[in-house]
XYZ file of C-alpha atoms in Angstrom:
437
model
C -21.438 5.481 -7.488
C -22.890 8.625 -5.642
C -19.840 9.261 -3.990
C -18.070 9.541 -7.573
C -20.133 13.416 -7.896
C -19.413 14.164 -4.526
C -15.637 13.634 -4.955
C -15.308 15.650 -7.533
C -15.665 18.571 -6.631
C -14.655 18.630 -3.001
C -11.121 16.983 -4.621
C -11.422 20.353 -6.521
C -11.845 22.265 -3.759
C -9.161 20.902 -1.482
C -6.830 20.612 -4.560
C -6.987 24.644 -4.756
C -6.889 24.890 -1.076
C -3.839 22.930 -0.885
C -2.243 24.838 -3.988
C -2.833 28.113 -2.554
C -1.307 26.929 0.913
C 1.875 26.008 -0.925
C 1.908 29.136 -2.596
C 1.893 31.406 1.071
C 4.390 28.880 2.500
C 6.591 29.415 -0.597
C 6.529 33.078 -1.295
C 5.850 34.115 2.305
C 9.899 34.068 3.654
C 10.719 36.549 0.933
C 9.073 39.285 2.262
C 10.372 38.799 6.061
C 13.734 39.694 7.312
C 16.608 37.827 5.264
C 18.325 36.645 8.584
C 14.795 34.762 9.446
C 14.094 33.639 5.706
C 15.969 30.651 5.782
C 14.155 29.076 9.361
C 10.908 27.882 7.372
C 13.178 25.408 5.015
C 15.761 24.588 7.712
C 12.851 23.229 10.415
C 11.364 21.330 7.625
C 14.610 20.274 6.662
C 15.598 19.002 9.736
C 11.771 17.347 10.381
C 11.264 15.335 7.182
C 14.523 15.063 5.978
C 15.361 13.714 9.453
C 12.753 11.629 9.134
C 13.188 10.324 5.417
C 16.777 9.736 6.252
C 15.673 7.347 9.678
C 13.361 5.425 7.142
C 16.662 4.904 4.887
C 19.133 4.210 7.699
C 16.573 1.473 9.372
C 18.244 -1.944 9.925
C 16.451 -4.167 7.582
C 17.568 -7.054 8.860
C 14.777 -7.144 10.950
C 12.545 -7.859 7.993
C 12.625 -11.373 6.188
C 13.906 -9.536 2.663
C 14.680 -12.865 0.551
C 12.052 -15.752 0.586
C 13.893 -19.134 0.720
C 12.963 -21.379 -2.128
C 9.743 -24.136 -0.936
C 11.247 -27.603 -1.200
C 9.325 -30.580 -2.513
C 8.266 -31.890 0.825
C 6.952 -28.391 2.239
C 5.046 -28.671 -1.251
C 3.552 -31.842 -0.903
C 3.236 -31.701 3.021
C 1.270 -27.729 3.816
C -2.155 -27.372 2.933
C -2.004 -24.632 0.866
C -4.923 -21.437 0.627
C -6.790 -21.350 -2.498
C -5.749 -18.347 -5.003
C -6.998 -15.888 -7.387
C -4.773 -14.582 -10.138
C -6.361 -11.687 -11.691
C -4.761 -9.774 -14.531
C -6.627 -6.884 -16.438
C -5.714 -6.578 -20.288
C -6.413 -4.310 -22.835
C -5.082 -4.169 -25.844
C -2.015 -6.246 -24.607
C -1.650 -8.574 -28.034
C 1.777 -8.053 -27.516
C 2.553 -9.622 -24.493
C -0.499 -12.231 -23.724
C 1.408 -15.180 -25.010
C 4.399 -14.568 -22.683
C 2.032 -13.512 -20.180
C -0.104 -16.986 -20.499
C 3.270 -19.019 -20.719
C 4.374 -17.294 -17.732
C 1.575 -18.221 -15.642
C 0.992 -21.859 -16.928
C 4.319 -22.493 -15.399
C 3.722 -21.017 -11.790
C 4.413 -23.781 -9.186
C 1.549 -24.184 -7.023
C -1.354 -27.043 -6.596
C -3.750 -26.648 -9.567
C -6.870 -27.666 -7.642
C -5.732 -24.339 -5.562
C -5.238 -22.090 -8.127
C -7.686 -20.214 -10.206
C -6.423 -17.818 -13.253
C -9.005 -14.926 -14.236
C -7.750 -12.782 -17.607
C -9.750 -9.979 -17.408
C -10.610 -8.424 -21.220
C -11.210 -4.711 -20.503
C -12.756 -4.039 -24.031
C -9.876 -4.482 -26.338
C -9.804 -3.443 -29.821
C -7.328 -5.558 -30.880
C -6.227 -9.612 -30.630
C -5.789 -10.168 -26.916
C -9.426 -11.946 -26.492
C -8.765 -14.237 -29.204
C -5.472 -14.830 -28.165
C -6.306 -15.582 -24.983
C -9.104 -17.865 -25.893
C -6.529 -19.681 -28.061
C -4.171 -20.135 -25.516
C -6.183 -21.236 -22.382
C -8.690 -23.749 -24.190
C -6.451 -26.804 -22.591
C -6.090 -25.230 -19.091
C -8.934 -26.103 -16.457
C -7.969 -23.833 -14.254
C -7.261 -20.539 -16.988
C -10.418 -18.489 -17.398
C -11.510 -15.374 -19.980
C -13.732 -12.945 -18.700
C -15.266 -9.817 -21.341
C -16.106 -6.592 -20.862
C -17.357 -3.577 -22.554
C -14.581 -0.674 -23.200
C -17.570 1.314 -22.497
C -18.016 -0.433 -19.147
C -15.961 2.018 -17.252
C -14.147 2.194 -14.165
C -10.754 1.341 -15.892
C -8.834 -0.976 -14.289
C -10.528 -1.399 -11.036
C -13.845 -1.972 -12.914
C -11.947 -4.805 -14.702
C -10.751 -6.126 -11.013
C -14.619 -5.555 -9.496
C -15.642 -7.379 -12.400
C -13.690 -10.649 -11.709
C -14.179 -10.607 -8.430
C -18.083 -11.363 -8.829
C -16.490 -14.801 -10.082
C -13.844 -16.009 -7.841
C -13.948 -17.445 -4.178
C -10.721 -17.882 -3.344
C -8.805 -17.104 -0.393
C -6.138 -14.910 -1.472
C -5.993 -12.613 -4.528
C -2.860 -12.219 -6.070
C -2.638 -9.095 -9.117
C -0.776 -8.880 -11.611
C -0.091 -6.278 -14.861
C -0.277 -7.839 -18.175
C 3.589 -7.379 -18.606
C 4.317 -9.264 -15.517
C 7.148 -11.612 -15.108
C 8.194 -13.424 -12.631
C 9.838 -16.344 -10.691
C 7.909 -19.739 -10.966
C 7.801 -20.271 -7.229
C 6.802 -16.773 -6.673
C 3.435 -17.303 -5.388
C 3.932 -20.008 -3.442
C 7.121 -18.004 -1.127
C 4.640 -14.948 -1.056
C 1.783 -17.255 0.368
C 3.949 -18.873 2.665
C 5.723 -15.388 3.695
C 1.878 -13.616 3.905
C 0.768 -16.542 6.230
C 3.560 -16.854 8.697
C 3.653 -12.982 9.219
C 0.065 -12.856 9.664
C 0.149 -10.478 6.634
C -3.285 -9.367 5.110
C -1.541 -8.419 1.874
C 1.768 -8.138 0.283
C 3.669 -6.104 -2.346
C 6.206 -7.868 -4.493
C 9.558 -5.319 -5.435
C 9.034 -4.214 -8.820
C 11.950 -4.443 -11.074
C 12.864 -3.486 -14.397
C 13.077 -6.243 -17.142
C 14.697 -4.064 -19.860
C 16.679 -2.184 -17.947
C 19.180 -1.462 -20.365
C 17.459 -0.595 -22.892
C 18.122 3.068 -22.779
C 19.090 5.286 -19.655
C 15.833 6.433 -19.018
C 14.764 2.882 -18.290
C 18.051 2.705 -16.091
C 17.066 5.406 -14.192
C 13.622 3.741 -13.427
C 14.939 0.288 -12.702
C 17.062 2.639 -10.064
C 13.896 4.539 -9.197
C 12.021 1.040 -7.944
C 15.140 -0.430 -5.716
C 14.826 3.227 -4.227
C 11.086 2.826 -3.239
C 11.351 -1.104 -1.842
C 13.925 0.701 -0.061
C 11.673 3.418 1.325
C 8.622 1.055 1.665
C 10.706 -1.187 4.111
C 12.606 1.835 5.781
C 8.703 3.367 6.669
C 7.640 -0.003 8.105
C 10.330 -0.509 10.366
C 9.359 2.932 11.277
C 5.999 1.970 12.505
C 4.892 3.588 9.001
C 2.980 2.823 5.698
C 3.595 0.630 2.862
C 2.199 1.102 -0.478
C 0.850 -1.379 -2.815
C 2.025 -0.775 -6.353
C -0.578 -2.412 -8.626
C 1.737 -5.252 -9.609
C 2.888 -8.129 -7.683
C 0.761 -7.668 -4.914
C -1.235 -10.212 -2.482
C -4.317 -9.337 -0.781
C -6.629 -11.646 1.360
C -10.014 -11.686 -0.567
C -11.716 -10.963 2.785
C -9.829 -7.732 3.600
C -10.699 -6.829 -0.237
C -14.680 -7.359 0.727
C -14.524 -5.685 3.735
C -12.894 -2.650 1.738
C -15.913 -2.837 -1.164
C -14.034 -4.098 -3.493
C -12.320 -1.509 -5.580
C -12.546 2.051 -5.980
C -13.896 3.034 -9.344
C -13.745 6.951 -8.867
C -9.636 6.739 -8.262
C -7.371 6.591 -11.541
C -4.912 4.522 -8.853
C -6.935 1.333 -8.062
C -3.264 0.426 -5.953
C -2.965 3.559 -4.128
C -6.699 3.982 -3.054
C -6.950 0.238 -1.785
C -3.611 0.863 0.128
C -5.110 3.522 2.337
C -8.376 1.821 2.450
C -6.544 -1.718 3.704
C -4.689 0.419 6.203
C -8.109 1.869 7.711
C -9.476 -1.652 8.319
C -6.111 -2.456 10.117
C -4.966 -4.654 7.610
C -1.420 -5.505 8.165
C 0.902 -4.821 4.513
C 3.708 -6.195 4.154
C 6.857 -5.890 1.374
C 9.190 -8.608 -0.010
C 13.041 -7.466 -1.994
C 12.796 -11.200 -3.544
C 11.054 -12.952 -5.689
C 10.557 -9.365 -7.664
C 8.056 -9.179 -10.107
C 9.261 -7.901 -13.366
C 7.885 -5.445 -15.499
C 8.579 -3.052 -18.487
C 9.755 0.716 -18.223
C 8.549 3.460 -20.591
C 11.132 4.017 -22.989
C 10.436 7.497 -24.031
C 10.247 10.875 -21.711
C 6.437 11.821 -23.168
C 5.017 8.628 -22.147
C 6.878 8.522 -18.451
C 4.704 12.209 -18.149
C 1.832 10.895 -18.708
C 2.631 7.905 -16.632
C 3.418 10.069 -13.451
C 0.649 12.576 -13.741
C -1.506 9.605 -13.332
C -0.007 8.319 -10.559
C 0.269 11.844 -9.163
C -2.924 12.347 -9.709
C -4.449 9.206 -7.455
C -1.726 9.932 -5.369
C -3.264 13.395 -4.382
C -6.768 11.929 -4.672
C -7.029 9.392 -2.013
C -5.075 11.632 0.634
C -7.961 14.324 -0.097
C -10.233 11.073 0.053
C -9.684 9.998 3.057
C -7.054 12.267 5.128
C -10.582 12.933 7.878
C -9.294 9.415 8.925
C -5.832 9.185 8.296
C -5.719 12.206 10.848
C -7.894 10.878 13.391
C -7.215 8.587 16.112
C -7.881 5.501 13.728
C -4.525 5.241 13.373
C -1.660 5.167 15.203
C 0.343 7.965 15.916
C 3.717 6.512 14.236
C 1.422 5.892 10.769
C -0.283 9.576 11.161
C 3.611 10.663 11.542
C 4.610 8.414 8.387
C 2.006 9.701 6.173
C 2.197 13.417 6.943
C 5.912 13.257 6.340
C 5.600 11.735 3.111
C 2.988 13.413 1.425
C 4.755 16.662 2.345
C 8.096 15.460 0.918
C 6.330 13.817 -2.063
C 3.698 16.671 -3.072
C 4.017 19.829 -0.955
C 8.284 20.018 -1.526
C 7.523 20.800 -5.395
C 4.831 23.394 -5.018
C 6.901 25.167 -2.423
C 9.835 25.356 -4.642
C 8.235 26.082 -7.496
C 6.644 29.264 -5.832
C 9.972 29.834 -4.483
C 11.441 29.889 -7.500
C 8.513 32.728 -9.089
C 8.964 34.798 -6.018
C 12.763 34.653 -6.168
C 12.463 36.012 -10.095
C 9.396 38.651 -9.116
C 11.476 40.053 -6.033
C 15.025 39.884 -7.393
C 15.814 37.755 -3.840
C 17.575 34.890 -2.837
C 16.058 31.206 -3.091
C 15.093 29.770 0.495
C 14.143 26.477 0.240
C 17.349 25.188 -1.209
C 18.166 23.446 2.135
C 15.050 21.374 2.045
C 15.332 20.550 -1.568
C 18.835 19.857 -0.931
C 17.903 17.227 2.036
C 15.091 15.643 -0.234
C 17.699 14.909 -2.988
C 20.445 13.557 -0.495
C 18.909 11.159 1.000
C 16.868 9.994 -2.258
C 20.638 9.261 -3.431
C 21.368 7.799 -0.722
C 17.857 5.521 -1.057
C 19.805 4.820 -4.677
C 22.865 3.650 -3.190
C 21.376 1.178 -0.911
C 18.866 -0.282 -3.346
C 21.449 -0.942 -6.281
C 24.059 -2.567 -3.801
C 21.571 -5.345 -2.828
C 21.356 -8.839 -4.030
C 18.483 -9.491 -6.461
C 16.437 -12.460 -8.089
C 15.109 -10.153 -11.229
C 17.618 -8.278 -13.732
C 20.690 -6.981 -12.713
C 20.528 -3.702 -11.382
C 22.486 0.083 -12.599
C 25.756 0.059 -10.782
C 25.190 3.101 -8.141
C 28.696 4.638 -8.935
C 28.751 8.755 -8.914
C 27.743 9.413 -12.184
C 24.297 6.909 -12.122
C 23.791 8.257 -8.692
C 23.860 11.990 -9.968
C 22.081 10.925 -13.303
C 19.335 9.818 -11.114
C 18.962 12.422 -8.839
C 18.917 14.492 -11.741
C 15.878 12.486 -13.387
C 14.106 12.373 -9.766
C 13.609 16.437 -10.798
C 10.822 15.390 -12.857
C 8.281 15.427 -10.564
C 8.904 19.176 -9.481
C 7.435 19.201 -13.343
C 4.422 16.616 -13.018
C 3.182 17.351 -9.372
C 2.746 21.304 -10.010
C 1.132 20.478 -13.579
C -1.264 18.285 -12.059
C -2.105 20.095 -8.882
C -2.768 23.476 -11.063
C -5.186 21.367 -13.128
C -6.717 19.131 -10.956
C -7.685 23.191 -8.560
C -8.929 24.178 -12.116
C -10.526 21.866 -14.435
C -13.937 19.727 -13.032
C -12.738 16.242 -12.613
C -13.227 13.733 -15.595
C -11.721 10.025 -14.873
C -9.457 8.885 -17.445
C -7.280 5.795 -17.162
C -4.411 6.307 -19.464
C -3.180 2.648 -20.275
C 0.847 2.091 -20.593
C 1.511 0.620 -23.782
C 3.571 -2.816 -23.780
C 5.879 -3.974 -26.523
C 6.199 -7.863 -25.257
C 10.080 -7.191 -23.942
């Protein structure tokens, strides 16, 4: 793609811009007067945190959260859209019989379905697993790639797509798990809300396995929380790679997807949103997945998805300012990406400048605001009713534990900024490893 060169370097570019900008807003207030050092971080607190804490209060009854089972005669009786399930593998030996079990059992009309496995090059069993497992299923298909092909996940995706016609897409991870009438409440929910794609909650299937998979079972009832708060809010939701419905035509008229992102999920939700595609988010049926279990790979995990995360606003934020979109989105997104990638640079050069000048912090009010109402995000999420595992009990010590392991990306957003201002861009997918939970 020519616009993979191109991108490179002006990411580089606006990646140092944007580093040096949080650097003046965060050392700046300790050289003025102390009484007036404090006004940067309470206006801010007082604009996003206001803000953030509106998207957490919103009523969500407004929103259908729980799809109501499909009975046998709604079965039999609608004339149901045909569907695409496309799952990228590699090296996923571990879980592809669970994974092919899984969806051999999803309730909808077989001459309707399609199921696309999409070998990205794998080095160990999964092809021949598959092959094995799919030779009596019609409707099961294996496609093969090169590991050399490139484009990582989304080159996987682009790949099937050259194959399938049907109406909807629906994407899944290799670990996925999830109800057997998921798809057919999600098509039925996408079509009478005139949605042109969906997001599934993401929840946790080993939960308690250890607290740091705890914390990010916690983590994912706080964002379906958030992602339902901002659209109520006239704001933004984000698909999250798994789980997720998308009308094939919106995914044509977008190109298909974006091989120069290391976030296939966060680049096509910005894209969808400048066609005017309408996204929607369901609490239930949640699609289940694994959690990292250890702290090194949940780095490397994050600065990949803080990585895309900063690429496609310096992709594309020409036309997320611009009067493409409406003012309550332009509102949503500004908010957010200063809360999610901004707040941690600022406090970070807060923090130097405090040491260097032997002064006072000054952006403890905003941090302060950012952490409150992420707990309270917590609370909400963990009290709610839910299809997939159980969730942590939101009691005062899981609350502060998670709040506490939230603090994390004040590590991986300044690591990745610094580097992504510094080192010319090379595109590496780094693939989560799944044990077959």
């Amino acid at each position: 793609m020519a616009l993979s060169a191109v991108n490179g370097e002006n990411r580089r570019r606006k990646t140092a811009l944007f580093l040096f900008g949080c650097g003046f807003v965060g050392a700046a207030p300790h050289w003025v007067d102390p009484m007036r050092s404090l006004l940067p971080a309470i206006s801010l607190a007082f604009l996003l945190g206001g803000y953030a804490l509106r998207v957490v209060l919103r009523d969500r009854n407004k929103l259908n959260e729980n799809l109501s089972i499909i009975s046998s005669d709604a079965f039999d009786q609608k004339e149901w859209p045909s569907v695409d399930v496309l799952v990228a593998a590699r090296d996923e030996e571990n879980v592809v019989p669970r994974l092919i079990e899984r969806l051999s059992s999803i309730r909808y009309p077989i001459s309707k379905l399609s199921v696309w496995i999409i070998d990205d090059g794998s080095q160990d069993k999964t092809p021949e697993l598959v092959e094995d497992l799919i030779q009596d299923k019609s409707n099961f298909h294996l496609l093969r790639r090169l590991r050399s092909a490139g484009g990582g996940k989304s080159g996987a995706l682009n790949c099937a797509l050259k194959q399938t016609k049907g109406d909807w897409l629906f994407i899944l991870d290799a670990d996925a798990q999830l109800h057997k009438d998921a798809l057919l409440r999600v098509v039925q929910f996408a079509d009478e809300g005139k949605w042109s794609a969906v997001q599934l909650r993401k929840s946790v299937v080993n939960t308690n396995q250890n607290l740091l998979t705890s914390m990010q079972a916690m983590e994912m009832a706080m964002d379906a929380v958030i992602q339902k708060g901002r659209l109520l809010e006239g704001g933004v939701v984000e698909l999250r790679g798994n789980g997720q419905l998308i009308q094939r035509r919106m995914i044509d008229q977008c190109g298909g997807f974006n091989e120069d992102t290391v976030t296939d999920d966060l680049d096509l939700s910005f894209r969808l949103l400048l066609a005017g595609a309408l996204v929607g988010i369901v609490w239930d049926p949640p699609v289940q997945e694994e959690a990292v279990e250890k702290f090194s790979a949940l780095l490397k995990q994050r600065q990949r998805w803080a990585e895309g995360g900063l690429q496609r606003f310096f992709d594309y934020w020409p036309l997320l300012t611009s009067n493409k979109l409406a003012i309550s989105k332009r509102r949503d997104l500004t908010c957010f990406f200063l809360l999610q990638y901004a707040i941690p640079l600022v406090s970070l050069f807060d923090i130097i400048t405090s040491i260097l000048t032997k002064t006072s912090l000054v952006y403890w009010p905003l941090s302060f605001i950012a952490f409150s109402v992420s707990g309270l995000a917590y609370w909400k999420g963990c009290r709610k009713k839910t299809e997939g595992p159980e969730l942590p009990n939101p009691n005062p010590l899981n609350l502060l534990l998670a709040i506490i392991y939230l603090m994390h990306w004040f590590i991986v957003i300044p690591i990745v900024t610094i580097k992504m201002s510094i080192l010319p861009k090379k595109l590496i997918w780094v693939k989560t490893t799944h044990k077959g939970i």
